[in-house]
Short mmCIF file of C-alpha atoms in Angstrom, two decimals:
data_model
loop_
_atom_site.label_atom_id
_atom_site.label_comp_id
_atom_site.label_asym_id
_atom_site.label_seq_id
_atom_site.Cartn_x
_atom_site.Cartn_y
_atom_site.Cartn_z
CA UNK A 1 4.69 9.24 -24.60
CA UNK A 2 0.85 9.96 -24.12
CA UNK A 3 -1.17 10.24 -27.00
CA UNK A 4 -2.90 13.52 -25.72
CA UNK A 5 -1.64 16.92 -23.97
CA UNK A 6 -2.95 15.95 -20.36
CA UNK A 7 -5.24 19.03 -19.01
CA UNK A 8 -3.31 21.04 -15.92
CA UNK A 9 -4.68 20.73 -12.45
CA UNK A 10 -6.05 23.64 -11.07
CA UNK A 11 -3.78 25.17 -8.20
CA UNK A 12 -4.70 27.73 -6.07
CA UNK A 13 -2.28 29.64 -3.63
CA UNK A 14 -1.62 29.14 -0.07
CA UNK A 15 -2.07 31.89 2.50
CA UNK A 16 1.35 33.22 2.96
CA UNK A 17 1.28 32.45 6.51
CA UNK A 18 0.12 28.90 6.76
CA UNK A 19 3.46 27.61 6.17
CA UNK A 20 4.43 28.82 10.03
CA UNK A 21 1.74 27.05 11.52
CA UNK A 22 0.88 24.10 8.76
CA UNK A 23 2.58 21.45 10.96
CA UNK A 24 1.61 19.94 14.32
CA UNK A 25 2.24 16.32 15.97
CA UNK A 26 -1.09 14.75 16.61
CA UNK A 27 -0.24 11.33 18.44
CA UNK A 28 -4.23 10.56 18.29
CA UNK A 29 -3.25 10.44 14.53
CA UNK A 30 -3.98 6.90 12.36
CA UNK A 31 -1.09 6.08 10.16
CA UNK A 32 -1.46 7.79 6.24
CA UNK A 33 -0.88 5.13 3.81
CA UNK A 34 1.84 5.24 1.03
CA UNK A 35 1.22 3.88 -2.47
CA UNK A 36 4.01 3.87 -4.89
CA UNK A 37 3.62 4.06 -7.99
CA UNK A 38 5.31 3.08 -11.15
CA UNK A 39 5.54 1.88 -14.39
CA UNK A 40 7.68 2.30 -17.72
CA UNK A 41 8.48 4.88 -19.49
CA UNK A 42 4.68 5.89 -22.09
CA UNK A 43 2.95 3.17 -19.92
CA UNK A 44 0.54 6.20 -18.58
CA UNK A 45 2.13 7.02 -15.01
CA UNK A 46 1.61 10.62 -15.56
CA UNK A 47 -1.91 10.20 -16.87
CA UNK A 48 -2.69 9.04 -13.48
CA UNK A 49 -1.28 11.32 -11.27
CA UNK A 50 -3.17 13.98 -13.38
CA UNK A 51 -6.54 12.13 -12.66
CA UNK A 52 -6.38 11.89 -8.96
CA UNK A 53 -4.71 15.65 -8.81
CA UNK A 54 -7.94 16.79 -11.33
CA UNK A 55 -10.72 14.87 -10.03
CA UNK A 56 -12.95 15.53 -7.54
CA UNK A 57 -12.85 12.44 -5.14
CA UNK A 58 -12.93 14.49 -1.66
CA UNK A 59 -9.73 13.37 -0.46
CA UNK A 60 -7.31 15.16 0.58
CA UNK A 61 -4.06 13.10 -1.23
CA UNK A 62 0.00 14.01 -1.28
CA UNK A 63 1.58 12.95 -4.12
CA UNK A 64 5.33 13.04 -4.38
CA UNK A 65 6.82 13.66 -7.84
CA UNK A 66 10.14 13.72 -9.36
CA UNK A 67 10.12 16.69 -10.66
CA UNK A 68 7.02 19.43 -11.52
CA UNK A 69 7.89 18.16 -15.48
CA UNK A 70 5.36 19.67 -18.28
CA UNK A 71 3.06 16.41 -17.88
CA UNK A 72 1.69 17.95 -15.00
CA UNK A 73 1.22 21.38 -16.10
CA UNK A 74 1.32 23.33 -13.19
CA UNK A 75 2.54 26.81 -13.54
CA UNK A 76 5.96 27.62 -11.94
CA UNK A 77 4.47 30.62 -10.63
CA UNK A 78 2.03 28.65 -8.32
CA UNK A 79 5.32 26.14 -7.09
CA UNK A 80 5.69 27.11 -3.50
CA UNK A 81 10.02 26.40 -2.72
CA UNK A 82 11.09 25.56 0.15
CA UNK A 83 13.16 27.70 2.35
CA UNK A 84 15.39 27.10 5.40
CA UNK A 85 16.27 23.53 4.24
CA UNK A 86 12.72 22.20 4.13
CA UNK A 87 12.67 19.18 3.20
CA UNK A 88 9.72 19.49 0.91
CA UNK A 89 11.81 21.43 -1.67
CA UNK A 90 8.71 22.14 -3.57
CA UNK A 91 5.41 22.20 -3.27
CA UNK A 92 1.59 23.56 -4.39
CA UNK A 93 -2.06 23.14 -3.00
CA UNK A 94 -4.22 21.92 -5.58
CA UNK A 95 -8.18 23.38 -6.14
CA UNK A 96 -9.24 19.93 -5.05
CA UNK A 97 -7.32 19.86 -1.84
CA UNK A 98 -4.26 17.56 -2.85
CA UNK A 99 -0.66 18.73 -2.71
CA UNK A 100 1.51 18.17 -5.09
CA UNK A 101 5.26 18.08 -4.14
CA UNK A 102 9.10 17.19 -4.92
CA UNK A 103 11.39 15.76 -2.65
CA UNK A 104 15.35 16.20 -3.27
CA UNK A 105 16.83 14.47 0.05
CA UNK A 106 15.53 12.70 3.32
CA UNK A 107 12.24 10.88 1.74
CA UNK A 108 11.29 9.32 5.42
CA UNK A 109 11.71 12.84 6.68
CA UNK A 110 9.81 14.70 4.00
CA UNK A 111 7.03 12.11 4.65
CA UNK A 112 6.94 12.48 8.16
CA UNK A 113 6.50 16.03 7.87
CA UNK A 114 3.60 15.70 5.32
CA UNK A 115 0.93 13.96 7.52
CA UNK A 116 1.80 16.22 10.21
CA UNK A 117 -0.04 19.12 8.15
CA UNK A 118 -2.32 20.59 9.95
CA UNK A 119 -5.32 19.41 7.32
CA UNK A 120 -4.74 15.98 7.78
CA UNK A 121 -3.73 13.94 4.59
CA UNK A 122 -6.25 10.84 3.62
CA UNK A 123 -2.93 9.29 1.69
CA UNK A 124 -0.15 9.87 0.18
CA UNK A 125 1.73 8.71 -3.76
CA UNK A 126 5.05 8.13 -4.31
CA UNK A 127 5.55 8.54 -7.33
CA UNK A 128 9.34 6.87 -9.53
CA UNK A 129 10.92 7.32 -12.46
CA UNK A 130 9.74 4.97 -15.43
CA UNK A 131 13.07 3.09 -15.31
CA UNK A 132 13.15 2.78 -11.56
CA UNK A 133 12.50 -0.52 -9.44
CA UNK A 134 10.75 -0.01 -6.76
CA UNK A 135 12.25 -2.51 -4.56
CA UNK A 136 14.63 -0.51 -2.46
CA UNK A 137 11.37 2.31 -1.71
CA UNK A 138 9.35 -0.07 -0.24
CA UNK A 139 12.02 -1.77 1.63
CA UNK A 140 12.30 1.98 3.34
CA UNK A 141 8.59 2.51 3.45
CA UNK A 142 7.83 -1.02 4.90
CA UNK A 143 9.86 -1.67 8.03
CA UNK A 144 12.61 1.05 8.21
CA UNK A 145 13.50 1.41 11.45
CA UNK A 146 13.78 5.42 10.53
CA UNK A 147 10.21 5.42 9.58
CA UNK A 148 7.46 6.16 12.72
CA UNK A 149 4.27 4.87 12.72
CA UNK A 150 2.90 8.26 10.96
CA UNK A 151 3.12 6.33 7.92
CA UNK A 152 2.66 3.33 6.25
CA UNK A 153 3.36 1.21 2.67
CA UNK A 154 0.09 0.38 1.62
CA UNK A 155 0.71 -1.09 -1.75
CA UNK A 156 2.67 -0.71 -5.30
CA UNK A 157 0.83 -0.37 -8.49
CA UNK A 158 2.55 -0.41 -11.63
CA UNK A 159 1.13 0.77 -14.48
CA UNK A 160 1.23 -0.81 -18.13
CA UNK A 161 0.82 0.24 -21.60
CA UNK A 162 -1.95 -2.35 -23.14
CA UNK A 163 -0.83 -2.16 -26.77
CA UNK A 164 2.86 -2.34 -26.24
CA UNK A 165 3.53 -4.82 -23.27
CA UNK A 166 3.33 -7.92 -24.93
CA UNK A 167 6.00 -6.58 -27.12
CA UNK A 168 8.00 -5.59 -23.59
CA UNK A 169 7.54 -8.98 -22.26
CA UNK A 170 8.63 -11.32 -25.15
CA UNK A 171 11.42 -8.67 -25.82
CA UNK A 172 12.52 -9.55 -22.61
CA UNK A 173 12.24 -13.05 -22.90
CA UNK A 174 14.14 -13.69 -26.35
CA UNK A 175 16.77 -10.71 -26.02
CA UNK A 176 16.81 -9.59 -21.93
CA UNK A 177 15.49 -6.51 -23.06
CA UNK A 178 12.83 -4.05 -21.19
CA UNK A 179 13.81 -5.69 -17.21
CA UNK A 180 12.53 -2.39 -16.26
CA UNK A 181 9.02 -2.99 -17.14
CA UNK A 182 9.33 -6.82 -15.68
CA UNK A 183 10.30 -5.93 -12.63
CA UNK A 184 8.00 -3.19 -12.08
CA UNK A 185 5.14 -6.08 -12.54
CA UNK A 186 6.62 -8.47 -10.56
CA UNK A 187 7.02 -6.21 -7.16
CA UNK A 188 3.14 -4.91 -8.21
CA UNK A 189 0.06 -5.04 -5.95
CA UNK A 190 -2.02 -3.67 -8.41
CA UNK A 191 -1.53 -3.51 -12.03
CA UNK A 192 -3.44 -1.24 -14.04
CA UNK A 193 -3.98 -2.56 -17.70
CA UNK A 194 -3.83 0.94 -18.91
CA UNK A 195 -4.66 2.30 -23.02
CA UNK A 196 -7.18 -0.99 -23.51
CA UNK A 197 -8.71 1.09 -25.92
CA UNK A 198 -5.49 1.42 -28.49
CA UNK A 199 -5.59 -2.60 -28.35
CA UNK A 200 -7.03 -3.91 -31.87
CA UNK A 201 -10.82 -3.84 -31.33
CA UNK A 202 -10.82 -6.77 -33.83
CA UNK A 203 -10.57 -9.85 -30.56
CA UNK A 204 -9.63 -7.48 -28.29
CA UNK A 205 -11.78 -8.92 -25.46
CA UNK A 206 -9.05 -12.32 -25.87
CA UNK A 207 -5.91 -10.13 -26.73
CA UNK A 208 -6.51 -8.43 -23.31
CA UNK A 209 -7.42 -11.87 -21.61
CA UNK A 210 -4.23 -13.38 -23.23
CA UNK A 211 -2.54 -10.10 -21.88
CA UNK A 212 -3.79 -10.59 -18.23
CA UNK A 213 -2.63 -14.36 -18.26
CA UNK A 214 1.12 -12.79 -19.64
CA UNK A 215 0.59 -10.49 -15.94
CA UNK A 216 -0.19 -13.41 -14.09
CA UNK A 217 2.75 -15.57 -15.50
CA UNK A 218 4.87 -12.80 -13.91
CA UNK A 219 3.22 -11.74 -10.95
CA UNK A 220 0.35 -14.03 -10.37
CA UNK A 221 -0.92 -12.27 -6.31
CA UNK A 222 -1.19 -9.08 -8.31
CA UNK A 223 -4.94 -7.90 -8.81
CA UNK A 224 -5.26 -6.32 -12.31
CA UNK A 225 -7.57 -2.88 -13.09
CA UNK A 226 -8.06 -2.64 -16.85
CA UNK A 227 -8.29 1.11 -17.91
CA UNK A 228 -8.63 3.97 -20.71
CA UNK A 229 -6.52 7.13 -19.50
CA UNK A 230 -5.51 5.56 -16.04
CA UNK A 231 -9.43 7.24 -14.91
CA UNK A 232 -9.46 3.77 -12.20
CA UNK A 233 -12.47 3.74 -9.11
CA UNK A 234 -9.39 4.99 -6.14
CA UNK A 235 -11.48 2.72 -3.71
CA UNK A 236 -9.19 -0.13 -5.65
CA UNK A 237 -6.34 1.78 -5.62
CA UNK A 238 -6.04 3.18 -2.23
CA UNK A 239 -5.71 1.22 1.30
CA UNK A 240 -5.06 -1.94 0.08
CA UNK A 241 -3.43 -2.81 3.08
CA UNK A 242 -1.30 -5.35 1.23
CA UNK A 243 1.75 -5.17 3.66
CA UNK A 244 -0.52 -5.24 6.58
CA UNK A 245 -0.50 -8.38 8.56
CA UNK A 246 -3.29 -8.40 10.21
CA UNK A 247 -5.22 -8.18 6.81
CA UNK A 248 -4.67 -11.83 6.75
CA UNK A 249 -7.92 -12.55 4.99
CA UNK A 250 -6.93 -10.80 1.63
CA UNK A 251 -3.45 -13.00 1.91
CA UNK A 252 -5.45 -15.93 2.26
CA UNK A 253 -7.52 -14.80 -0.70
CA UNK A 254 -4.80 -14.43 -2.75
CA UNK A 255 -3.01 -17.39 -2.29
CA UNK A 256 -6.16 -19.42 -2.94
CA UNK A 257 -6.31 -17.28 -6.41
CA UNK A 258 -2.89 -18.58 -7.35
CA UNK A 259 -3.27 -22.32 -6.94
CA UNK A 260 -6.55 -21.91 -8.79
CA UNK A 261 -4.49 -20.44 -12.27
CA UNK A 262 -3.23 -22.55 -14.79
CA UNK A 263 0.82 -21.86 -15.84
CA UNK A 264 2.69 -22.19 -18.62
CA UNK A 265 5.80 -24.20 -18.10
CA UNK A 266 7.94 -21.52 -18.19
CA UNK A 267 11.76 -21.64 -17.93
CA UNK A 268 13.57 -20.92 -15.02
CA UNK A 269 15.40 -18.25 -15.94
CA UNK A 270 11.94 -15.89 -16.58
CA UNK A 271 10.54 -14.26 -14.02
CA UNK A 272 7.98 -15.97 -12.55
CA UNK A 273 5.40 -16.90 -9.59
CA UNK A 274 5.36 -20.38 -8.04
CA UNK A 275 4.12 -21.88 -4.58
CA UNK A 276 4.83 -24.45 -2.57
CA UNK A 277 3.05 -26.28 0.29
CA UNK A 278 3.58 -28.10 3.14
CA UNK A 279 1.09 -29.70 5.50
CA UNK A 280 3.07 -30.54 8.73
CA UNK A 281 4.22 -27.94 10.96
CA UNK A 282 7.28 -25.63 10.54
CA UNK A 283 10.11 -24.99 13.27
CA UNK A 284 10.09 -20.89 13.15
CA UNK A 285 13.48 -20.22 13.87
CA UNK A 286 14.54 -22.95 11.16
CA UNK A 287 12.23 -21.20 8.53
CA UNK A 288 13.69 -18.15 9.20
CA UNK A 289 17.21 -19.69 8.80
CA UNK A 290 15.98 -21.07 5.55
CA UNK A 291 14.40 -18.03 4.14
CA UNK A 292 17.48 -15.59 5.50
CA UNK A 293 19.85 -18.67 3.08
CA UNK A 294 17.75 -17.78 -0.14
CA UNK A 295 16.65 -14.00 0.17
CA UNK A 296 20.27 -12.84 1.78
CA UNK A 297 22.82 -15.52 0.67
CA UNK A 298 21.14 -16.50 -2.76
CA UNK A 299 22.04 -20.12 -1.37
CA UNK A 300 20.21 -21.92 -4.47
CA UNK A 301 21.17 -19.19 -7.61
CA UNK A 302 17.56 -17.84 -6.77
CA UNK A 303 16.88 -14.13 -6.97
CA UNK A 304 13.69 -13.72 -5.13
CA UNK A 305 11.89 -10.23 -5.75
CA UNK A 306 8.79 -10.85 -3.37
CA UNK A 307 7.18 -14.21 -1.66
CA UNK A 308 3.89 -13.81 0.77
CA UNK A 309 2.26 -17.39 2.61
CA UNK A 310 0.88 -17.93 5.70
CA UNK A 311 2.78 -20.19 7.75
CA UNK A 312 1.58 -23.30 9.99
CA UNK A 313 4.14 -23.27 13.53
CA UNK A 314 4.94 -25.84 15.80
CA UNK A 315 3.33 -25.53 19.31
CA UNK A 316 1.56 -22.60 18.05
CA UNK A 317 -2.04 -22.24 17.69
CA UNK A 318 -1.88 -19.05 15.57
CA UNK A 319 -1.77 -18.43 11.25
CA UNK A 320 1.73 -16.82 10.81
CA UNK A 321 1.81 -14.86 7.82
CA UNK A 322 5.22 -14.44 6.04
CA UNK A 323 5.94 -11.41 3.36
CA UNK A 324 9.43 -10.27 2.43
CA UNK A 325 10.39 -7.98 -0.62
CA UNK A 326 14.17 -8.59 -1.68
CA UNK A 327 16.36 -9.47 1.60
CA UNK A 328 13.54 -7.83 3.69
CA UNK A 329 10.92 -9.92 5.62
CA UNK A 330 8.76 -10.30 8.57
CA UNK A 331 6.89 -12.97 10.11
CA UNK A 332 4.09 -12.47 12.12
CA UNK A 333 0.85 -14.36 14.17
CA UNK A 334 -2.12 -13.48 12.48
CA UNK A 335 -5.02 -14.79 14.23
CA UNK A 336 -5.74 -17.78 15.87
CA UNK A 337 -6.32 -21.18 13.53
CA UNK A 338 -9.81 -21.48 12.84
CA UNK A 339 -11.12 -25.53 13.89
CA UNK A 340 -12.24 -26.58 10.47
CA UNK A 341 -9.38 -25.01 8.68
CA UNK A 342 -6.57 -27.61 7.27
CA UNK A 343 -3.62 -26.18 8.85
CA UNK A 344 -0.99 -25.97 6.16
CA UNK A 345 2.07 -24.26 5.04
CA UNK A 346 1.55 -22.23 1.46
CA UNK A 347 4.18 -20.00 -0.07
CA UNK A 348 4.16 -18.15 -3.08
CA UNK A 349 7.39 -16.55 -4.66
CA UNK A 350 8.31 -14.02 -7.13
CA UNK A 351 11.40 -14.26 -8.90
CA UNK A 352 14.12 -14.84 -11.13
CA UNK A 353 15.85 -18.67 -11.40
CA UNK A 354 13.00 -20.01 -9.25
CA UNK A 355 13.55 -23.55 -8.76
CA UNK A 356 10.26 -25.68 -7.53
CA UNK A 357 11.54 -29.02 -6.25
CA UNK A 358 14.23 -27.00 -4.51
CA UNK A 359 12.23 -24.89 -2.39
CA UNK A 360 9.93 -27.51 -1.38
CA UNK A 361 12.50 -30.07 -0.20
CA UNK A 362 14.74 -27.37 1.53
CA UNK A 363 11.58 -25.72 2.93
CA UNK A 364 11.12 -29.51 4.52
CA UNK A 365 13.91 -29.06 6.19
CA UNK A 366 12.25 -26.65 8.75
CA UNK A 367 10.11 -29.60 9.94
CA UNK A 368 11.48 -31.17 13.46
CA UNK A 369 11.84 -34.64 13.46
CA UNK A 370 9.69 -37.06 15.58
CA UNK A 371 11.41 -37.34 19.15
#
């Protein structure tokens, strides 16, 4: 629960007859990114969507609720329902030019239909339930074959209570308990560190380090925002681009991050982040073999939640970059290898039952022999 009563954006109503002539196809149109957004139940999800529906940031943002629920405070009076089976069963224009909305049925529809408003959208949040995972949303958002190039997944943040998830996290490793609030970290892109001012002031600067490292164990490519009230800089939040393969650079970035963190020998059964390398070149077809063995057959007991690398191929002279979430992947050339760059396989996974030495000698596997 949040500690205060969160203030109620300011709505105003729509013209009456803009709902006749609010939607147009514009092929000219760049894609609106998507950001989901989650986090457990208290962590502060609420608090943010209240921020970015309050504050006055100039862009024009969608966000997608559950339910219009008394965290958000908007009066039922201003809720706008849809008629004629819209699928946008509810919806209200906000002072500072957002729209705030609830979907009941066809979500890639419903999005579709939102960025082709006729005031174009700058983005769009998703917003789940605190006990959801958010694996299966971005699965749809990512590379549904439903979904047109109108939209786009740009990231997932999950948000976390600062004084209570070190409780969640050793909870769940001694008794299984809280998976929820795991999970939700280990799919992230961004974690906001939220309610760092409820954390003891007495050390707090190393109880919120120690707390970061706890992140990192779990999910070691996410990038973390510490916060009071969720009130974040949106340039961090938004466009991310983190499931966009030609943003190879922040891939690279982040995989150079991880093998620069120290780990805890950690169990196997936690979930965790490891890597592996390889330097000689990879067969494609056999990596994708390999990879479609542990995401969709579970071949080795692992249950991977997401893994991002960059990929060295045989009688190629491009960077392939790899991402999959759950059984979902894609594998794509990048941009050509650069002369002075050591041409090497890196991998980093996310998971459950993550077993080193058996990734990295299957993974060799994909190397073709000497003829």
């Amino acid at each position: 629960m949040e500690e205060e009563e969160e203030e109620a954006p300011l709505a105003v109503q729509l013209d009456e007859t803009a709902e006749a002539t609010s939607y147009y196809h514009n092929d000219d149109d760049v894609s609106v990114g998507v950001t989901i957004v989650t986090g457990f139940l208290g962590a502060g999800k609420s608090t943010l969507v209240n921020y970015i529906l309050n504050a006055q940031h100039g862009k024009r943002i969608a966000v997608i609720l559950n339910e219009f629920g008394e965290e958000i405070g908007v009066e039922r009076a201003m809720i706008n329902e849809g008629e004629g089976g819209a699928l946008v069963e509810e919806w209200v224009e906000l002072a500072n030019g957002c729209i705030c909305c609830t979907v009941k049925h066809s979500l890639v529809q419903a999005l579709e239909q939102l960025v082709q408003r006729k005031e174009r959208l700058d983005h769009i949040l998703l917003e789940t339930t605190g006990l959801a995972n958010p694996a299966p949303l971005a699965s749809v958002l990512w590379l549904d074959d439903q979904l047109e190039a109108a939209v786009r997944l740009d990231s997932i943040i999950t948000v976390v209570d600062a004084k209570n998830l070190i409780f969640q996290i050793k909870g769940y490793r001694d008794l299984s308990s809280f998976p929820e609030a795991i999970h939700q970290i280990a799919f992230a892109d961004v974690v906001i560190l939220n309610k760092v001012d409820l954390v003891s002031p007495e050390g707090s600067g190393n109880a919120l380090d120690e707390l970061e490292k706890e992140i990192h164990e779990i999910n070691s490519l996410a990038h973390i925002i510490r916060s009071v009230r969720c009130e974040v800089d949106l340039s961090k939040i938004l466009n991310c681009r983190a499931y966009d393969a030609t943003h190879v650079t922040h891939l690279e970035s982040l995989l150079q991050e991880h093998q620069s963190k120290p780990f805890r020998d950690l169990h196997d059964s936690d979930v965790r982040t490891l890597s592996i390398c390889e330097p000689q070149a990879v067969d494609l077809a056999k990596v994708r073999l390999w990879l479609e063995e542990i995401l969709w057959d579970k071949k080795y007991g692992m249950d991977v939640y997401r893994c991002k690398g960059v990929l060295s191929v045989q009688n190629s002279d491009e960077l392939h970059t790899l991402q999959a979430v759950r059984e979902i992947y894609e594998i794509v050339p990048a941009r050509k290898w650069k002369t002075e760059e050591n041409q090497m396989n890196k991998i980093v996974f996310i998971g459950h039952h993550l077993n080193k030495e058996i990734l990295s000698d299957s993974f060799r596997t994909c190397i073709l022999a000497n003829t």
